[in-house]
Amino acid sequence: MTVATAVAGTNIALVKYWGKRDEALNLPATGSLSLTLDRLGTRTRVAFDGGDGGGDLLTLNGARADEKTSRRVSAFLDRVRARAGVDTRATVVTDNSVPTASGLASSASGFAALALAASRAAGLDLPPNELSALARLGSGSAARSIFGGFVEMAPGTRADGTDATAHPLAANVQGPPGAPPGVWEVRLVVAITAAGEKAIGSTAAMTHTARTSPFYQAWIAGVDADLAAARAAIDRRDLAALGAVAERSALRMHATALAADPAIVYWNPATLAAIARVRALRDASPATQAFFTIDAGPHVKVLCAAEDADRVAAALAGVPGVLRTLVAAPGPGARIVEAA
Ligand code: DP6
């Protein structure tokens, strides 16, 4: 096969990945744990057809991609070509279901969809763990978007990174005794607080944090306990416990970055106002169980029960500086949608 199209949903980490043990192989310093979403994803078609004659040709959301993005994608395709014994350049057409201007475009769904489409188009039929390791080479968080629902990423211990892969958590298919089967019906309400690209990308920011933040070692030392607490909360379907871990992990990640030199500040006033609104929802009577997390940008994502999602979205929409909200549910892993 020389052409394949894949789709992948983005994922939001509830226990964050922020630091690498190996930059060349993109190996994370710690594990992480996330939820793959049913919307906010990427659709990518890869054809090993000679590209533009000289190199790979990448179209992103209808326009030719900038040089930096093209280089990153070509370097990734080189790995796929080397593995498959293919030396033909490719045409890659990729579309994100979130407008890039919202600042939410994600390398997670992007490299998950690219890993699946490119490997299939090159004639490889990789098992999910190898696909996850391949996606990780493009972006650490992409390793998790290979799988649906709640997913844990292992940092691995091997130097070659073959054990640094993600896996779906059992709670996706099997709840505690007596619980209905299927994914735990939580929602993530996304509050968009700024337009445009983020100031500093995650790769550069986490590397800078590791090199200059005096809090970095303490951050790394705390992640395993958060992972254990998150896993246990998911097994019990305990939203309050999972939410507490998610908030702690996000705040510690940002605290570590804030302490870097020079500091990395992703938040804007609306970020803080949204955090305050989430805390107020919990303190209100009757209380709404809602818990925030924040990635390498100013947007706020709020974990809540499915039945509370509309109320949480309405509350966030009323926060000054929140431009837009959307509600996402747990979604499936990366998949091939068309093999022509
Ligand atoms: C804050 O996966 O984008 O979203 O591996 O360098 O591509 P690279 O980084 P990336 O970092 C994600 C950082 C985060 C937390 C997370 O998703 O775990």
Short mmCIF file of C-alpha atoms in Angstrom, two decimals, residues 21-316:
data_model
loop_
_atom_site.label_atom_id
_atom_site.label_comp_id
_atom_site.label_asym_id
_atom_site.label_seq_id
_atom_site.Cartn_x
_atom_site.Cartn_y
_atom_site.Cartn_z
CA ARG A 21 15.13 11.41 29.95
CA ASP A 22 16.50 11.41 26.39
CA GLU A 23 15.96 14.26 23.96
CA ALA A 24 17.16 12.46 20.80
CA LEU A 25 14.75 9.55 21.22
CA ASN A 26 12.13 11.73 22.87
CA LEU A 27 11.89 9.55 25.96
CA PRO A 28 9.85 10.99 28.83
CA ALA A 29 11.43 11.39 32.26
CA THR A 30 8.27 10.12 33.95
CA GLY A 31 5.03 8.38 33.14
CA SER A 32 1.86 10.32 32.40
CA LEU A 33 -1.86 9.61 32.26
CA SER A 34 -4.44 11.08 29.93
CA LEU A 35 -7.90 10.96 28.45
CA THR A 36 -8.27 10.69 24.66
CA LEU A 37 -11.08 12.91 23.35
CA ASP A 38 -13.81 12.30 20.79
CA ARG A 39 -13.37 15.71 19.17
CA LEU A 40 -10.42 18.02 18.65
CA GLY A 41 -8.50 15.65 16.47
CA THR A 42 -6.50 15.27 13.30
CA ARG A 43 -7.14 13.55 9.99
CA THR A 44 -4.04 12.79 7.94
CA ARG A 45 -3.56 11.25 4.50
CA VAL A 46 -0.10 10.03 3.54
CA ALA A 47 0.83 8.97 0.02
CA PHE A 48 4.34 7.81 -0.86
CA ASP A 49 4.00 9.26 -4.34
CA GLY A 50 7.21 11.26 -4.78
CA GLY A 51 6.02 14.37 -2.86
CA ASP A 52 6.78 17.60 -4.69
CA GLY A 53 9.50 15.99 -6.76
CA GLY A 54 12.37 16.95 -4.46
CA GLY A 55 11.02 16.47 -0.95
CA ASP A 56 7.94 15.72 1.11
CA LEU A 57 4.97 17.99 0.51
CA LEU A 58 2.94 18.86 3.60
CA THR A 59 -0.43 20.62 3.49
CA LEU A 60 -1.77 21.66 6.87
CA ASN A 61 -5.36 22.87 7.16
CA GLY A 62 -5.48 23.68 3.45
CA ALA A 63 -2.21 25.62 3.19
CA ARG A 64 1.38 24.60 2.60
CA ALA A 65 3.00 24.07 6.02
CA ASP A 66 5.78 26.38 7.24
CA GLU A 67 9.37 25.20 7.05
CA LYS A 68 9.76 24.27 10.71
CA THR A 69 6.66 22.05 10.70
CA SER A 70 7.63 20.51 7.36
CA ARG A 71 11.10 19.65 8.68
CA ARG A 72 9.66 18.01 11.79
CA VAL A 73 7.26 15.92 9.70
CA SER A 74 9.96 14.96 7.16
CA ALA A 75 12.29 13.84 9.96
CA PHE A 76 9.46 11.67 11.25
CA LEU A 77 8.75 10.26 7.79
CA ASP A 78 12.47 9.45 7.43
CA ARG A 79 12.18 7.11 10.42
CA VAL A 80 9.16 5.39 8.85
CA ARG A 81 10.94 5.12 5.49
CA ALA A 82 14.06 3.66 7.12
CA ARG A 83 12.01 1.08 8.95
CA ALA A 84 9.93 0.10 5.90
CA GLY A 85 12.78 0.21 3.40
CA VAL A 86 10.99 2.88 1.36
CA ASP A 87 12.84 5.85 -0.09
CA THR A 88 10.03 7.66 -1.90
CA ARG A 89 9.06 11.18 -0.76
CA ALA A 90 5.48 11.65 0.41
CA THR A 91 2.50 13.94 0.04
CA VAL A 92 0.89 14.54 3.42
CA VAL A 93 -2.46 16.27 3.78
CA THR A 94 -3.47 16.94 7.36
CA ASP A 95 -6.46 18.71 8.86
CA ASN A 96 -7.10 19.57 12.48
CA SER A 97 -10.68 19.75 13.65
CA VAL A 98 -9.76 22.71 15.85
CA PRO A 99 -8.82 25.93 14.08
CA THR A 100 -5.08 26.51 14.64
CA ALA A 101 -5.87 30.12 15.55
CA SER A 102 -7.51 28.90 18.74
CA GLY A 103 -4.08 27.87 19.99
CA LEU A 104 -5.30 24.36 20.72
CA ALA A 105 -3.84 22.57 17.70
CA SER A 106 -2.16 19.57 19.09
CA SER A 107 0.92 17.60 18.23
CA ALA A 108 -0.68 14.72 20.16
CA SER A 109 -3.38 13.89 17.62
CA GLY A 110 -1.14 15.09 14.79
CA PHE A 111 1.69 12.63 15.30
CA ALA A 112 -0.66 9.80 16.30
CA ALA A 113 -2.55 10.14 13.00
CA LEU A 114 0.71 10.60 11.07
CA ALA A 115 2.33 7.53 12.68
CA LEU A 116 -0.61 5.33 11.74
CA ALA A 117 -1.17 6.72 8.23
CA ALA A 118 2.54 6.83 7.31
CA SER A 119 3.34 3.35 8.63
CA ARG A 120 0.36 1.81 6.79
CA ALA A 121 1.10 3.71 3.61
CA ALA A 122 4.69 2.43 3.80
CA GLY A 123 3.38 -1.13 4.03
CA LEU A 124 3.99 -1.65 7.78
CA ASP A 125 1.31 -3.15 10.00
CA LEU A 126 2.63 -2.27 13.44
CA PRO A 127 1.08 -3.60 16.67
CA PRO A 128 -0.36 -0.84 18.90
CA ASN A 129 2.60 -0.68 21.30
CA GLU A 130 5.05 -0.21 18.42
CA LEU A 131 2.77 2.38 16.86
CA SER A 132 2.74 4.18 20.21
CA ALA A 133 6.57 4.14 20.36
CA LEU A 134 6.69 5.45 16.79
CA ALA A 135 4.22 8.27 17.54
CA ARG A 136 6.31 9.16 20.62
CA LEU A 137 9.28 9.91 18.36
CA GLY A 138 7.16 12.68 16.84
CA SER A 139 5.76 13.99 20.10
CA GLY A 140 5.66 12.45 23.58
CA SER A 141 1.95 13.08 24.10
CA ALA A 142 1.15 11.49 20.71
CA ALA A 143 2.09 8.05 22.07
CA ARG A 144 -1.06 8.26 24.22
CA SER A 145 -3.44 9.18 21.37
CA ILE A 146 -2.88 5.79 19.73
CA PHE A 147 -5.30 4.48 22.37
CA GLY A 148 -8.80 5.55 23.38
CA GLY A 149 -10.24 6.53 26.75
CA PHE A 150 -7.95 6.63 29.79
CA VAL A 151 -4.37 5.90 28.80
CA GLU A 152 -1.12 5.62 30.73
CA MET A 153 2.28 6.31 29.22
CA ALA A 154 5.26 4.39 30.62
CA PRO A 155 8.62 6.19 30.71
CA GLY A 156 10.40 2.87 30.15
CA THR A 157 13.91 2.06 31.31
CA ARG A 158 15.58 0.83 28.11
CA ALA A 159 18.05 3.10 26.36
CA ASP A 160 16.48 2.42 22.96
CA GLY A 161 13.03 3.50 24.15
CA THR A 162 11.19 0.39 22.98
CA ASP A 163 9.46 0.16 26.37
CA ALA A 164 8.47 3.85 26.43
CA THR A 165 4.97 3.26 25.13
CA ALA A 166 1.41 3.96 26.21
CA HIS A 167 -1.32 1.47 27.05
CA PRO A 168 -5.07 1.82 27.65
CA LEU A 169 -6.21 1.47 31.26
CA ALA A 170 -8.43 -1.49 32.07
CA ALA A 171 -11.09 0.85 33.47
CA ASN A 172 -12.02 1.72 29.89
CA VAL A 173 -13.68 -1.60 29.31
CA GLN A 174 -14.28 -2.97 32.74
CA GLY A 175 -15.38 -0.92 35.71
CA PRO A 176 -15.44 -2.02 39.34
CA PRO A 177 -17.71 -4.96 40.20
CA GLY A 178 -21.32 -4.01 39.51
CA ALA A 179 -20.43 -1.00 37.35
CA PRO A 180 -21.73 -0.91 33.77
CA PRO A 181 -19.15 -1.81 31.12
CA GLY A 182 -17.71 0.80 28.85
CA VAL A 183 -15.75 3.98 29.27
CA TRP A 184 -16.40 6.01 32.38
CA GLU A 185 -18.68 8.83 31.20
CA VAL A 186 -16.75 11.91 32.17
CA ARG A 187 -16.44 15.08 30.14
CA LEU A 188 -13.74 17.66 29.55
CA VAL A 189 -15.03 21.18 29.09
CA VAL A 190 -12.47 23.29 27.23
CA ALA A 191 -12.45 27.03 27.90
CA ILE A 192 -10.49 28.89 25.24
CA THR A 193 -8.95 32.02 26.73
CA ALA A 194 -6.83 33.41 23.88
CA ALA A 195 -6.52 33.36 20.13
CA GLY A 196 -3.25 32.53 18.36
CA GLU A 197 -0.30 30.27 18.90
CA LYS A 198 1.25 29.71 22.30
CA ALA A 199 4.30 31.76 23.19
CA ILE A 200 6.71 28.86 23.65
CA GLY A 201 6.18 25.29 22.46
CA SER A 202 6.17 22.38 24.89
CA THR A 203 9.40 20.81 23.63
CA ALA A 204 11.48 23.95 24.17
CA ALA A 205 9.67 24.82 27.38
CA MET A 206 10.14 21.49 29.11
CA THR A 207 13.80 21.31 28.11
CA HIS A 208 14.37 24.84 29.41
CA THR A 209 12.53 23.96 32.63
CA ALA A 210 14.68 20.85 33.16
CA ARG A 211 17.86 22.88 32.68
CA THR A 212 17.03 25.93 34.77
CA SER A 213 14.20 25.33 37.23
CA PRO A 214 15.28 24.59 40.81
CA PHE A 215 11.91 22.85 41.26
CA TYR A 216 12.40 20.38 38.40
CA GLN A 217 13.81 17.47 40.44
CA ALA A 218 11.02 17.83 43.00
CA TRP A 219 8.45 17.82 40.20
CA ILE A 220 9.89 14.60 38.74
CA ALA A 221 10.04 12.97 42.17
CA GLY A 222 6.32 13.51 42.73
CA VAL A 223 4.91 12.10 39.50
CA ASP A 224 4.85 8.39 40.44
CA ALA A 225 2.65 9.08 43.46
CA ASP A 226 0.26 11.08 41.27
CA LEU A 227 0.11 8.25 38.75
CA ALA A 228 -0.72 5.71 41.45
CA ALA A 229 -3.42 7.98 42.87
CA ALA A 230 -4.90 8.63 39.40
CA ARG A 231 -4.96 4.93 38.51
CA ALA A 232 -6.69 4.10 41.80
CA ALA A 233 -9.23 6.90 41.30
CA ILE A 234 -10.04 5.69 37.78
CA ASP A 235 -10.45 2.10 39.03
CA ARG A 236 -12.94 3.36 41.63
CA ARG A 237 -14.49 5.87 39.21
CA ASP A 238 -13.90 8.46 41.89
CA LEU A 239 -14.16 11.82 40.13
CA ALA A 240 -13.20 13.93 43.16
CA ALA A 241 -10.03 11.90 43.72
CA LEU A 242 -9.07 11.98 40.05
CA GLY A 243 -9.81 15.70 39.86
CA ALA A 244 -7.64 16.41 42.89
CA VAL A 245 -4.69 14.63 41.24
CA ALA A 246 -5.29 16.43 37.94
CA GLU A 247 -5.26 19.88 39.56
CA ARG A 248 -2.19 19.06 41.65
CA SER A 249 -0.28 17.72 38.65
CA ALA A 250 -1.11 20.72 36.46
CA LEU A 251 -0.28 23.26 39.15
CA ARG A 252 3.03 21.59 39.94
CA MET A 253 3.96 21.42 36.27
CA HIS A 254 3.24 25.13 35.90
CA ALA A 255 5.01 25.95 39.17
CA THR A 256 8.11 24.20 37.85
CA ALA A 257 7.95 26.17 34.61
CA LEU A 258 7.25 29.45 36.45
CA ALA A 259 10.47 28.89 38.41
CA ALA A 260 12.57 28.40 35.25
CA ASP A 261 15.08 31.13 34.39
CA PRO A 262 13.84 33.08 32.49
CA ALA A 263 10.37 32.13 33.68
CA ILE A 264 7.78 30.45 31.50
CA VAL A 265 4.35 31.94 32.14
CA TYR A 266 1.54 30.37 30.11
CA TRP A 267 -1.40 31.87 31.99
CA ASN A 268 -3.36 34.99 31.23
CA PRO A 269 -5.92 36.74 33.47
CA ALA A 270 -8.74 34.60 32.06
CA THR A 271 -6.82 31.44 33.00
CA LEU A 272 -6.84 32.50 36.65
CA ALA A 273 -10.44 33.68 36.47
CA ALA A 274 -11.48 30.28 35.07
CA ILE A 275 -9.60 28.49 37.87
CA ALA A 276 -11.47 30.64 40.39
CA ARG A 277 -14.78 29.83 38.69
CA VAL A 278 -14.10 26.08 38.89
CA ARG A 279 -13.27 26.35 42.58
CA ALA A 280 -16.44 28.40 43.13
CA LEU A 281 -18.51 25.69 41.41
CA ARG A 282 -17.16 23.17 43.90
CA ASP A 283 -17.78 25.45 46.87
CA ALA A 284 -21.33 26.36 45.81
CA SER A 285 -24.34 24.73 47.32
CA PRO A 286 -25.34 22.50 45.69
CA ALA A 287 -21.76 21.77 44.67
CA THR A 288 -20.70 20.78 41.15
CA GLN A 289 -17.77 18.40 40.96
CA ALA A 290 -15.47 20.13 38.47
CA PHE A 291 -11.66 20.08 38.30
CA PHE A 292 -9.27 22.02 36.09
CA THR A 293 -6.14 21.17 34.21
CA ILE A 294 -3.94 23.44 32.06
CA ASP A 295 -1.39 22.49 29.40
CA ALA A 296 1.38 24.51 27.77
CA GLY A 297 -0.94 27.40 27.01
CA PRO A 298 -3.54 29.63 28.67
CA HIS A 299 -6.64 27.48 28.07
CA VAL A 300 -8.42 25.73 30.91
CA LYS A 301 -9.84 22.21 30.59
CA VAL A 302 -12.33 21.09 33.17
CA LEU A 303 -13.06 17.50 34.14
CA CYS A 304 -16.62 16.82 35.26
CA ALA A 305 -19.43 14.26 35.09
CA ALA A 306 -21.35 14.01 31.80
CA GLU A 307 -24.55 15.30 33.40
CA ASP A 308 -22.81 18.46 34.68
CA ALA A 309 -20.97 19.33 31.46
CA ASP A 310 -23.48 21.86 30.09
CA ARG A 311 -23.69 23.68 33.43
CA VAL A 312 -19.90 23.80 33.74
CA ALA A 313 -19.59 25.05 30.16
CA ALA A 314 -22.16 27.79 30.82
CA ALA A 315 -20.33 28.86 33.99
CA LEU A 316 -17.01 29.06 32.15
#
